[in-house]
Amino acid sequence: MKLSYRIISAVIGLAVAALSAQAASHSISSLEELMELASQDGNEITMAPGTYKVRDYLTPERIAAVGKNLDYSFDKRPPNPVLTFSGSDNTYHLDGVTIEIDTGLFDEISLIAYHRFFFINGHRNKINGLTIRYNGPQQGCNGTALTVWGDHNTLEDVSLFVHGSQPYGYGDLLGKGHSRITRLEKHSGLMVGGDHTTLRRCRVISRAFGHCFYVQGAHNTLIEDCYAEGINRSTSDMLRDSEGPAAEVDFKSVYENRSGQFKITPGYRKSLTEDGFRTYGSGGPRKQKTGKTTLINCTAINTRAGFEIIGPEDGAEKTTLTNCTSLGAERAFLLINGNIVTRKCRGDIKHGPLLYLWRGANADVELEVAGQGSDYTVHSLATISGENHRVKLTRWEPEGPLPELPIMLGYGMPAHAEMSSPILPEEAKNITLINETQSPIVSSNLAQPPHPDSVDFSDPVK
């Protein structure tokens, strides 16, 4: 009898589990249904392919609710979301789904605090196949299209087509943050703040001034097979504008050029977006120091920095980049504060240097120079400051000679990494430098001689 009772109980348990699993599966075909389920837990959601307009979902009541009851005890710029995914343990199958956002909505919704249009603050969710596309006026929100704020979330095959910022067409020459000489409305792509976030095969195509991917305060972030793309413009072309924000300020810039003028300088090429992949030192929901980030097989095209990476403060952790590529950037790799490892990574010098290795300690950097030279002004192949770094620079499928760009040992990056600004000496000590590029090495008076293990293949005697 006891055995029979156990068998019956097990059968009933399996039946209940099957019914529960069936009840947790939903097929939907509207934003109304999606946002209702996004506040719940434990669902499997499949949305019918198609284009869904956010304007159709945002009723006057929902628009009025944006920006209400923000928690200013958390921060002076707390998250101000429009569409919130607060549920946990959900799986979203969104292949073929495009959510379309009219930037004209920025005139109607609250943009106070830190605007975050899609805000994932639930945990252990998986989102597959979503496309978010902006259209409408060229105006921004000073915020981000999609934010991952919760922990253990995974996004796969998610694409963002970001449009809308002010000004647009001059990169950061007219300023950013508190230092600006004109009205600023940025618009960034995908931000990670939650711990243990995974991004796979995600894309940010930016036609706005803002970052593509960026990480603030998150620990153990994995970014794999992801793609960032901007466009760029020559400074000489900017100076031909007869109207617009640059002409209105007589082509002033917030950056001092090599002639001591705060002016847009001809001869350079500027990205119109910010960085392809960026890590900050701290931030996120816990306001903690950013921990280890792992980037694998990622590509940045025509962004300000392909990869601007601040290493983790804890020397026991290393941020790693493997098989990453930067093409057409103002600087391919800007690596800050050490504790960074790069392997099988490459970048070109078409619009700027391959590397700024800036301050800190214990970076282990191997980079390949791709392509040849440029018709634009580029002042260096690499600059290196800090201590106990190992740097190996090689050619990737060499074709023809490189331009005579120096590797500058004992130099920092120019102010704000702006190429038209002068590159000043900074301390460099105990550096191992392996140079297989044929480029000359120039050392400042603040550079100790390279470590004895260094090899300079630009010197035919060695």
Tab-separated table of C-alpha atoms in Angstrom:
chain	number	residue	atom	x	y	z
A	1	MET	CA	0.000	0.000	0.000
A	2	LYS	CA	2.838	2.354	0.856
A	3	LEU	CA	4.495	1.629	-2.514
A	4	SER	CA	1.229	2.184	-4.384
A	5	TYR	CA	0.711	5.456	-2.536
A	6	ARG	CA	4.191	6.622	-3.487
A	7	ILE	CA	3.614	5.694	-7.130
A	8	ILE	CA	0.271	7.524	-7.188
A	9	SER	CA	1.854	10.579	-5.517
A	10	ALA	CA	4.684	10.585	-8.059
A	11	VAL	CA	2.253	10.369	-10.972
A	12	ILE	CA	0.181	13.223	-9.572
A	13	GLY	CA	3.354	15.261	-9.027
A	14	LEU	CA	4.447	14.721	-12.626
A	15	ALA	CA	1.007	15.662	-13.888
A	16	VAL	CA	0.980	18.848	-11.834
A	17	ALA	CA	4.486	19.712	-13.061
A	18	ALA	CA	3.422	19.136	-16.663
A	19	LEU	CA	0.377	21.354	-16.252
A	20	SER	CA	2.513	24.039	-14.596
A	21	ALA	CA	5.051	23.915	-17.429
A	22	GLN	CA	2.242	24.197	-19.958
A	23	ALA	CA	0.702	27.118	-18.073
A	24	ALA	CA	4.063	28.934	-18.069
A	25	SER	CA	4.292	28.929	-21.874
A	26	HIS	CA	2.767	31.899	-23.704
A	27	SER	CA	2.410	32.834	-27.381
A	28	ILE	CA	1.758	36.541	-27.784
A	29	SER	CA	1.351	39.114	-30.538
A	30	SER	CA	1.304	42.549	-28.881
A	31	LEU	CA	3.461	44.850	-26.770
A	32	GLU	CA	0.604	44.924	-24.287
A	33	GLU	CA	0.988	41.209	-23.647
A	34	LEU	CA	4.796	41.383	-23.652
A	35	MET	CA	4.969	44.088	-21.010
A	36	GLU	CA	2.364	42.379	-18.831
A	37	LEU	CA	4.380	39.148	-18.815
A	38	ALA	CA	7.663	41.053	-18.377
A	39	SER	CA	6.594	41.877	-14.814
A	40	GLN	CA	5.973	38.216	-13.936
A	41	ASP	CA	8.301	35.308	-13.134
A	42	GLY	CA	8.964	31.900	-14.631
A	43	ASN	CA	7.402	32.249	-18.073
A	44	GLU	CA	8.433	31.090	-21.533
A	45	ILE	CA	7.267	33.723	-23.983
A	46	THR	CA	7.180	33.420	-27.763
A	47	MET	CA	6.216	36.564	-29.667
A	48	ALA	CA	4.929	36.533	-33.214
A	49	PRO	CA	7.385	38.036	-35.727
A	50	GLY	CA	6.585	41.540	-36.892
A	51	THR	CA	7.155	45.230	-36.218
A	52	TYR	CA	5.660	46.649	-33.042
A	53	LYS	CA	5.533	50.423	-32.514
A	54	VAL	CA	6.144	51.690	-28.988
A	55	ARG	CA	4.040	54.769	-29.764
A	56	ASP	CA	0.978	52.517	-30.091
A	57	TYR	CA	1.629	51.102	-26.616
A	58	LEU	CA	2.449	54.341	-24.791
A	59	THR	CA	-0.948	55.738	-23.866
A	60	PRO	CA	-1.112	59.205	-22.274
A	61	GLU	CA	-1.414	57.508	-18.871
A	62	ARG	CA	1.725	55.445	-19.452
A	63	ILE	CA	3.640	58.464	-20.738
A	64	ALA	CA	2.632	60.415	-17.620
A	65	ALA	CA	3.920	57.603	-15.399
A	66	VAL	CA	7.477	57.804	-16.787
A	67	GLY	CA	9.761	59.538	-14.302
A	68	LYS	CA	7.397	59.229	-11.340
A	69	ASN	CA	8.573	57.924	-7.955
A	70	LEU	CA	12.271	57.857	-8.808
A	71	ASP	CA	14.592	56.895	-5.958
A	72	TYR	CA	16.902	59.890	-5.567
A	73	SER	CA	18.333	58.337	-2.399
A	74	PHE	CA	20.140	55.921	-4.719
A	75	ASP	CA	21.746	58.528	-6.925
A	76	LYS	CA	21.278	62.057	-8.195
A	77	ARG	CA	20.596	60.466	-11.597
A	78	PRO	CA	18.665	57.274	-10.795
A	79	PRO	CA	17.439	55.023	-13.618
A	80	ASN	CA	14.346	56.418	-15.342
A	81	PRO	CA	12.959	53.520	-17.412
A	82	VAL	CA	10.160	53.516	-19.964
A	83	LEU	CA	9.672	49.762	-20.535
A	84	THR	CA	10.707	47.635	-17.542
A	85	PHE	CA	11.390	43.889	-17.474
A	86	SER	CA	11.162	43.362	-13.713
A	87	GLY	CA	10.287	39.644	-13.802
A	88	SER	CA	12.840	36.890	-13.208
A	89	ASP	CA	13.487	33.416	-14.639
A	90	ASN	CA	11.784	34.212	-17.946
A	91	THR	CA	12.776	33.112	-21.441
A	92	TYR	CA	11.819	35.380	-24.355
A	93	HIS	CA	11.789	33.979	-27.897
A	94	LEU	CA	11.726	37.140	-30.013
A	95	ASP	CA	13.157	36.016	-33.352
A	96	GLY	CA	11.834	38.256	-36.116
A	97	VAL	CA	10.454	40.774	-33.614
A	98	THR	CA	11.298	44.446	-34.192
A	99	ILE	CA	10.297	47.067	-31.640
A	100	GLU	CA	10.292	50.495	-33.242
A	101	ILE	CA	10.809	53.707	-31.274
A	102	ASP	CA	10.076	57.174	-32.660
A	103	THR	CA	12.589	59.665	-31.249
A	104	GLY	CA	9.759	62.213	-31.317
A	105	LEU	CA	8.651	60.510	-28.103
A	106	PHE	CA	11.569	62.228	-26.370
A	107	ASP	CA	9.468	65.418	-26.517
A	108	GLU	CA	6.633	63.682	-24.668
A	109	ILE	CA	8.171	61.399	-22.034
A	110	SER	CA	10.147	62.478	-18.980
A	111	LEU	CA	13.892	62.525	-19.614
A	112	ILE	CA	14.897	63.495	-16.084
A	113	ALA	CA	17.538	61.523	-14.169
A	114	TYR	CA	19.135	58.801	-16.342
A	115	HIS	CA	16.837	57.813	-19.192
A	116	ARG	CA	16.869	54.039	-19.838
A	117	PHE	CA	14.264	53.034	-22.414
A	118	PHE	CA	14.366	49.232	-22.020
A	119	PHE	CA	15.311	48.351	-18.441
A	120	ILE	CA	15.967	44.743	-17.393
A	121	ASN	CA	16.129	44.693	-13.598
A	122	GLY	CA	14.867	41.134	-13.134
A	123	HIS	CA	17.267	38.215	-12.752
A	124	ARG	CA	18.126	35.030	-14.650
A	125	ASN	CA	16.259	36.023	-17.797
A	126	LYS	CA	17.150	34.979	-21.323
A	127	ILE	CA	16.237	37.131	-24.322
A	128	ASN	CA	16.732	35.807	-27.845
A	129	GLY	CA	16.431	37.511	-31.204
A	130	LEU	CA	15.037	40.955	-30.390
A	131	THR	CA	15.628	43.949	-32.688
A	132	ILE	CA	15.180	47.500	-31.376
A	133	ARG	CA	15.125	50.208	-34.035
A	134	TYR	CA	14.935	53.995	-33.586
A	135	ASN	CA	13.682	56.414	-36.214
A	136	GLY	CA	12.409	59.972	-36.298
A	137	PRO	CA	14.017	63.361	-35.587
A	138	GLN	CA	17.747	63.623	-34.908
A	139	GLN	CA	17.347	64.278	-31.191
A	140	GLY	CA	18.607	62.391	-28.174
A	141	CYS	CA	17.602	61.459	-24.640
A	142	ASN	CA	20.861	61.643	-22.661
A	143	GLY	CA	20.384	57.972	-21.903
A	144	THR	CA	20.559	54.416	-23.137
A	145	ALA	CA	18.431	52.221	-25.376
A	146	LEU	CA	18.772	48.997	-23.362
A	147	THR	CA	20.095	48.468	-19.829
A	148	VAL	CA	20.835	45.156	-18.090
A	149	TRP	CA	20.527	46.029	-14.377
A	150	GLY	CA	19.676	42.642	-12.874
A	151	ASP	CA	22.004	39.660	-12.383
A	152	HIS	CA	22.578	36.446	-14.353
A	153	ASN	CA	20.789	37.698	-17.487
A	154	THR	CA	21.643	36.460	-20.982
A	155	LEU	CA	21.000	38.286	-24.265
A	156	GLU	CA	21.592	36.456	-27.538
A	157	ASP	CA	21.146	37.735	-31.116
A	158	VAL	CA	19.820	41.084	-29.902
A	159	SER	CA	20.296	43.983	-32.351
A	160	LEU	CA	20.021	47.704	-31.634
A	161	PHE	CA	19.820	50.301	-34.397
A	162	VAL	CA	20.359	53.529	-32.472
A	163	HIS	CA	19.472	56.872	-34.017
A	164	GLY	CA	18.957	60.304	-32.553
A	165	SER	CA	21.353	62.641	-30.724
A	166	GLN	CA	22.182	66.338	-30.661
A	167	PRO	CA	24.550	67.556	-31.913
A	168	TYR	CA	25.432	64.862	-34.400
A	169	GLY	CA	28.171	65.040	-36.979
A	170	TYR	CA	31.145	66.249	-34.891
A	171	GLY	CA	31.947	63.405	-32.535
A	172	ASP	CA	33.048	64.723	-29.150
A	173	LEU	CA	34.694	67.902	-30.485
A	174	LEU	CA	31.909	70.106	-29.105
A	175	GLY	CA	32.110	68.460	-25.707
A	176	LYS	CA	30.619	65.763	-23.519
A	177	GLY	CA	29.598	65.499	-19.886
A	178	HIS	CA	29.947	68.813	-18.040
A	179	SER	CA	32.494	70.120	-20.552
A	180	ARG	CA	30.587	71.248	-23.611
A	181	ILE	CA	30.023	74.344	-25.684
A	182	THR	CA	26.625	73.496	-27.112
A	183	ARG	CA	23.447	71.682	-26.127
A	184	LEU	CA	24.099	67.963	-25.671
A	185	GLU	CA	21.627	65.096	-26.066
A	186	LYS	CA	23.509	61.808	-26.159
A	187	HIS	CA	21.989	58.436	-27.019
A	188	SER	CA	23.855	55.227	-26.193
A	189	GLY	CA	23.189	51.594	-27.020
A	190	LEU	CA	23.533	48.722	-24.533
A	191	MET	CA	24.657	49.155	-20.927
A	192	VAL	CA	25.565	46.354	-18.492
A	193	GLY	CA	25.387	46.992	-14.750
A	194	GLY	CA	24.248	43.647	-13.365
A	195	ASP	CA	26.630	40.885	-12.338
A	196	HIS	CA	27.140	37.700	-14.376
A	197	THR	CA	25.681	39.136	-17.587
A	198	THR	CA	26.222	37.314	-20.886
A	199	LEU	CA	25.916	38.967	-24.303
A	200	ARG	CA	26.287	36.714	-27.348
A	201	ARG	CA	26.002	37.705	-31.009
A	202	CYS	CA	24.562	41.098	-30.125
A	203	ARG	CA	24.913	44.127	-32.403
A	204	VAL	CA	24.760	47.869	-31.866
A	205	ILE	CA	24.655	49.906	-35.076
A	206	SER	CA	24.905	53.518	-33.943
A	207	ARG	CA	24.014	56.641	-35.841
A	208	ALA	CA	24.032	58.692	-32.669
A	209	PHE	CA	26.587	60.218	-30.307
A	210	GLY	CA	26.915	57.720	-27.470
A	211	HIS	CA	28.571	54.415	-26.642
A	212	CYS	CA	27.638	51.187	-28.396
A	213	PHE	CA	28.338	48.710	-25.550
A	214	TYR	CA	29.437	49.781	-22.073
A	215	VAL	CA	29.897	48.189	-18.657
A	216	GLN	CA	29.621	49.993	-15.312
A	217	GLY	CA	30.103	48.281	-11.967
A	218	ALA	CA	29.332	44.786	-13.267
A	219	HIS	CA	31.293	41.686	-12.264
A	220	ASN	CA	31.963	38.674	-14.473
A	221	THR	CA	30.563	40.042	-17.727
A	222	LEU	CA	30.957	37.918	-20.868
A	223	ILE	CA	30.664	39.650	-24.253
A	224	GLU	CA	31.111	37.182	-27.095
A	225	ASP	CA	30.775	37.470	-30.885
A	226	CYS	CA	29.358	40.999	-30.560
A	227	TYR	CA	29.574	43.829	-33.095
A	228	ALA	CA	29.664	47.626	-32.737
A	229	GLU	CA	29.488	50.033	-35.658
A	230	GLY	CA	29.543	53.791	-36.098
A	231	ILE	CA	30.461	56.124	-38.942
A	232	ASN	CA	33.107	58.818	-39.152
A	233	ARG	CA	33.801	62.145	-40.824
A	234	SER	CA	36.867	64.192	-41.620
A	235	THR	CA	37.509	67.363	-39.630
A	236	SER	CA	38.263	69.167	-42.888
A	237	ASP	CA	34.733	68.368	-44.039
A	238	MET	CA	33.326	69.686	-40.744
A	239	LEU	CA	35.119	72.989	-41.320
A	240	ARG	CA	33.267	73.390	-44.616
A	241	ASP	CA	29.877	73.554	-42.862
A	242	SER	CA	28.184	76.890	-43.501
A	243	GLU	CA	25.574	76.321	-40.805
A	244	GLY	CA	24.914	74.016	-37.877
A	245	PRO	CA	26.235	73.774	-34.298
A	246	ALA	CA	29.955	73.925	-35.167
A	247	ALA	CA	29.580	76.933	-37.467
A	248	GLU	CA	27.457	78.675	-34.825
A	249	VAL	CA	30.383	78.584	-32.355
A	250	ASP	CA	32.991	79.524	-35.004
A	251	PHE	CA	34.327	75.953	-35.039
A	252	LYS	CA	35.502	76.034	-31.467
A	253	SER	CA	36.370	72.785	-29.741
A	254	VAL	CA	36.664	71.809	-26.086
A	255	TYR	CA	40.101	70.345	-26.903
A	256	GLU	CA	43.372	72.250	-27.231
A	257	ASN	CA	45.245	71.410	-30.408
A	258	ARG	CA	48.992	71.323	-30.978
A	259	SER	CA	48.978	75.006	-31.854
A	260	GLY	CA	47.448	75.927	-28.502
A	261	GLN	CA	44.048	76.756	-30.003
A	262	PHE	CA	40.692	75.366	-28.907
A	263	LYS	CA	39.542	74.885	-32.480
A	264	ILE	CA	38.522	72.030	-34.755
A	265	THR	CA	41.734	71.106	-36.559
A	266	PRO	CA	41.813	69.974	-40.202
A	267	GLY	CA	43.446	66.762	-41.330
A	268	TYR	CA	41.947	64.291	-38.844
A	269	ARG	CA	39.138	61.760	-38.997
A	270	LYS	CA	36.562	61.649	-36.173
A	271	SER	CA	34.005	59.049	-35.234
A	272	LEU	CA	30.482	60.413	-34.891
A	273	THR	CA	29.695	57.947	-32.111
A	274	GLU	CA	31.550	57.166	-28.895
A	275	ASP	CA	33.284	53.890	-28.086
A	276	GLY	CA	32.490	50.483	-29.511
A	277	PHE	CA	33.178	48.588	-26.288
A	278	ARG	CA	33.779	50.519	-23.066
A	279	THR	CA	34.273	49.581	-19.432
A	280	TYR	CA	34.112	52.183	-16.687
A	281	GLY	CA	35.784	51.982	-13.289
A	282	SER	CA	32.576	51.705	-11.269
A	283	GLY	CA	28.802	52.168	-11.240
A	284	GLY	CA	25.754	49.984	-11.720
A	285	PRO	CA	23.026	49.075	-9.222
A	286	ARG	CA	25.522	48.480	-6.412
A	287	LYS	CA	27.797	51.442	-7.230
A	288	GLN	CA	30.688	49.009	-6.967
A	289	LYS	CA	34.037	48.811	-8.726
A	290	THR	CA	33.787	47.126	-12.109
A	291	GLY	CA	35.115	43.590	-11.993
A	292	LYS	CA	36.393	41.193	-14.605
A	293	THR	CA	35.046	41.532	-18.147
A	294	THR	CA	35.721	38.941	-20.850
A	295	LEU	CA	35.486	39.910	-24.526
A	296	ILE	CA	35.805	37.184	-27.165
A	297	ASN	CA	35.563	37.556	-30.979
A	298	CYS	CA	34.194	41.104	-30.788
A	299	THR	CA	34.489	43.667	-33.584
A	300	ALA	CA	34.254	47.470	-33.578
A	301	ILE	CA	34.052	49.476	-36.810
A	302	ASN	CA	34.430	53.266	-37.115
A	303	THR	CA	33.919	54.015	-33.414
A	304	ARG	CA	35.820	56.545	-31.286
A	305	ALA	CA	37.780	53.841	-29.490
A	306	GLY	CA	37.256	50.341	-30.702
A	307	PHE	CA	37.906	49.096	-27.165
A	308	GLU	CA	38.292	51.521	-24.250
A	309	ILE	CA	38.905	49.236	-21.307
A	310	ILE	CA	39.628	50.077	-17.679
A	311	GLY	CA	41.160	47.091	-15.958
A	312	PRO	CA	39.712	45.781	-12.684
A	313	GLU	CA	41.134	47.372	-9.567
A	314	ASP	CA	41.616	43.978	-7.920
A	315	GLY	CA	44.889	42.681	-9.335
A	316	ALA	CA	43.741	39.098	-8.781
A	317	GLU	CA	41.219	39.598	-11.595
A	318	LYS	CA	42.092	40.208	-15.229
A	319	THR	CA	39.900	41.629	-17.954
A	320	THR	CA	40.686	39.687	-21.126
A	321	LEU	CA	40.227	40.373	-24.822
A	322	THR	CA	40.665	37.470	-27.222
A	323	ASN	CA	40.449	37.649	-31.019
A	324	CYS	CA	38.959	41.156	-30.996
A	325	THR	CA	39.224	43.528	-33.961
A	326	SER	CA	39.041	47.325	-34.265
A	327	LEU	CA	38.936	49.000	-37.689
A	328	GLY	CA	38.552	52.678	-38.561
A	329	ALA	CA	38.661	53.911	-34.955
A	330	GLU	CA	40.238	57.099	-33.641
A	331	ARG	CA	42.220	54.756	-31.373
A	332	ALA	CA	41.883	51.030	-31.717
A	333	PHE	CA	42.690	49.995	-28.131
A	334	LEU	CA	42.760	52.397	-25.166
A	335	LEU	CA	43.757	50.260	-22.165
A	336	ILE	CA	43.765	51.954	-18.769
A	337	ASN	CA	45.028	51.069	-15.272
A	338	GLY	CA	46.504	47.667	-16.091
A	339	ASN	CA	45.254	44.174	-15.159
A	340	ILE	CA	44.258	43.637	-18.799
A	341	VAL	CA	45.296	40.763	-21.079
A	342	THR	CA	44.875	40.798	-24.874
A	343	ARG	CA	45.557	37.874	-27.200
A	344	LYS	CA	45.107	37.516	-30.989
A	345	CYS	CA	43.653	41.036	-31.163
A	346	ARG	CA	44.239	43.441	-34.013
A	347	GLY	CA	43.494	46.939	-35.230
A	348	ASP	CA	44.349	49.284	-38.059
A	349	ILE	CA	45.976	52.720	-37.965
A	350	LYS	CA	43.822	54.230	-40.688
A	351	HIS	CA	42.416	57.003	-38.497
A	352	GLY	CA	44.475	56.793	-35.325
A	353	PRO	CA	46.953	54.785	-33.258
A	354	LEU	CA	46.747	51.099	-32.547
A	355	LEU	CA	47.302	51.456	-28.801
A	356	TYR	CA	47.255	53.840	-25.890
A	357	LEU	CA	48.417	51.836	-22.857
A	358	TRP	CA	47.821	54.355	-20.127
A	359	ARG	CA	49.118	54.148	-16.579
A	360	GLY	CA	48.470	51.340	-14.103
A	361	ALA	CA	50.427	48.111	-13.873
A	362	ASN	CA	50.602	44.500	-14.984
A	363	ALA	CA	48.949	44.658	-18.395
A	364	ASP	CA	49.919	41.859	-20.795
A	365	VAL	CA	49.163	43.158	-24.275
A	366	GLU	CA	49.658	41.458	-27.617
A	367	LEU	CA	48.307	43.368	-30.632
A	368	GLU	CA	48.632	43.031	-34.388
A	369	VAL	CA	48.698	45.972	-36.795
A	370	ALA	CA	46.222	45.342	-39.609
A	371	GLY	CA	46.250	47.126	-42.982
A	372	GLN	CA	48.576	49.903	-43.979
A	373	GLY	CA	48.582	53.665	-43.485
A	374	SER	CA	46.188	56.545	-43.933
A	375	ASP	CA	45.569	59.784	-45.761
A	376	TYR	CA	44.714	61.396	-42.399
A	377	THR	CA	46.958	62.713	-39.645
A	378	VAL	CA	48.118	60.018	-37.208
A	379	HIS	CA	50.972	60.753	-34.794
A	380	SER	CA	51.918	57.401	-33.285
A	381	LEU	CA	51.537	53.673	-33.588
A	382	ALA	CA	51.354	53.283	-29.793
A	383	THR	CA	52.058	55.116	-26.552
A	384	ILE	CA	53.009	53.280	-23.353
A	385	SER	CA	53.062	54.485	-19.741
A	386	GLY	CA	52.744	52.761	-16.371
A	387	GLU	CA	54.779	49.926	-14.927
A	388	ASN	CA	55.363	46.198	-15.174
A	389	HIS	CA	53.573	45.968	-18.506
A	390	ARG	CA	54.422	43.457	-21.204
A	391	VAL	CA	53.676	44.652	-24.747
A	392	LYS	CA	54.158	42.711	-27.964
A	393	LEU	CA	53.338	44.460	-31.260
A	394	THR	CA	53.347	42.523	-34.534
A	395	ARG	CA	52.019	42.716	-38.086
A	396	TRP	CA	48.868	40.874	-39.160
A	397	GLU	CA	49.327	39.519	-42.683
A	398	PRO	CA	51.835	42.242	-43.575
A	399	GLU	CA	51.397	43.821	-46.980
A	400	GLY	CA	53.784	46.639	-47.789
A	401	PRO	CA	55.579	48.968	-45.404
A	402	LEU	CA	53.936	50.744	-42.492
A	403	PRO	CA	54.192	54.527	-42.248
A	404	GLU	CA	56.968	55.842	-40.019
A	405	LEU	CA	54.809	56.069	-36.903
A	406	PRO	CA	56.734	55.758	-33.638
A	407	ILE	CA	56.094	53.538	-30.666
A	408	MET	CA	56.312	56.115	-27.880
A	409	LEU	CA	57.654	54.665	-24.621
A	410	GLY	CA	57.194	56.889	-21.595
A	411	TYR	CA	54.339	58.887	-23.084
A	412	GLY	CA	50.703	59.065	-22.050
A	413	MET	CA	47.750	59.581	-24.269
A	414	PRO	CA	46.898	63.089	-25.482
A	415	ALA	CA	44.392	64.927	-23.280
A	416	HIS	CA	41.030	63.148	-23.478
A	417	ALA	CA	42.708	60.924	-26.108
A	418	GLU	CA	42.029	63.642	-28.678
A	419	MET	CA	44.556	63.157	-31.477
A	420	SER	CA	45.001	66.825	-32.326
A	421	SER	CA	46.207	67.468	-28.745
A	422	PRO	CA	49.891	67.050	-27.842
A	423	ILE	CA	51.191	63.759	-26.425
A	424	LEU	CA	53.084	64.491	-23.199
A	425	PRO	CA	55.683	62.391	-21.353
A	426	GLU	CA	54.550	60.090	-18.534
A	427	GLU	CA	56.479	57.673	-16.396
A	428	ALA	CA	57.126	54.169	-17.727
A	429	LYS	CA	59.204	51.634	-15.843
A	430	ASN	CA	59.937	47.930	-15.975
A	431	ILE	CA	58.278	47.621	-19.397
A	432	THR	CA	58.864	44.571	-21.568
A	433	LEU	CA	58.447	45.706	-25.177
A	434	ILE	CA	58.631	43.257	-28.079
A	435	ASN	CA	58.465	45.193	-31.341
A	436	GLU	CA	58.032	43.187	-34.543
A	437	THR	CA	56.453	45.996	-36.563
A	438	GLN	CA	59.579	47.716	-37.972
A	439	SER	CA	58.320	50.944	-36.364
A	440	PRO	CA	60.893	53.069	-34.521
A	441	ILE	CA	60.802	53.366	-30.728
A	442	VAL	CA	60.971	56.834	-29.183
A	443	SER	CA	61.575	57.143	-25.436
A	444	SER	CA	60.856	60.149	-23.219
A	445	ASN	CA	62.998	61.307	-20.298
A	446	LEU	CA	60.428	59.666	-17.989
A	447	ALA	CA	60.944	56.205	-19.457
A	448	GLN	CA	63.283	53.713	-17.901
A	449	PRO	CA	65.059	51.535	-20.465
A	450	PRO	CA	62.881	48.589	-21.510
A	451	HIS	CA	63.199	45.362	-19.608
A	452	PRO	CA	66.159	43.206	-20.714
A	453	ASP	CA	63.739	40.654	-22.184
A	454	SER	CA	62.580	43.247	-24.705
A	455	VAL	CA	63.366	42.743	-28.371
A	456	ASP	CA	63.306	45.633	-30.837
A	457	PHE	CA	63.053	44.206	-34.333
A	458	SER	CA	63.141	47.709	-35.817
A	459	ASP	CA	66.892	47.702	-35.100
A	460	PRO	CA	68.582	45.437	-37.672
A	461	VAL	CA	71.570	44.924	-35.354
A	462	LYS	CA	69.431	42.951	-32.869
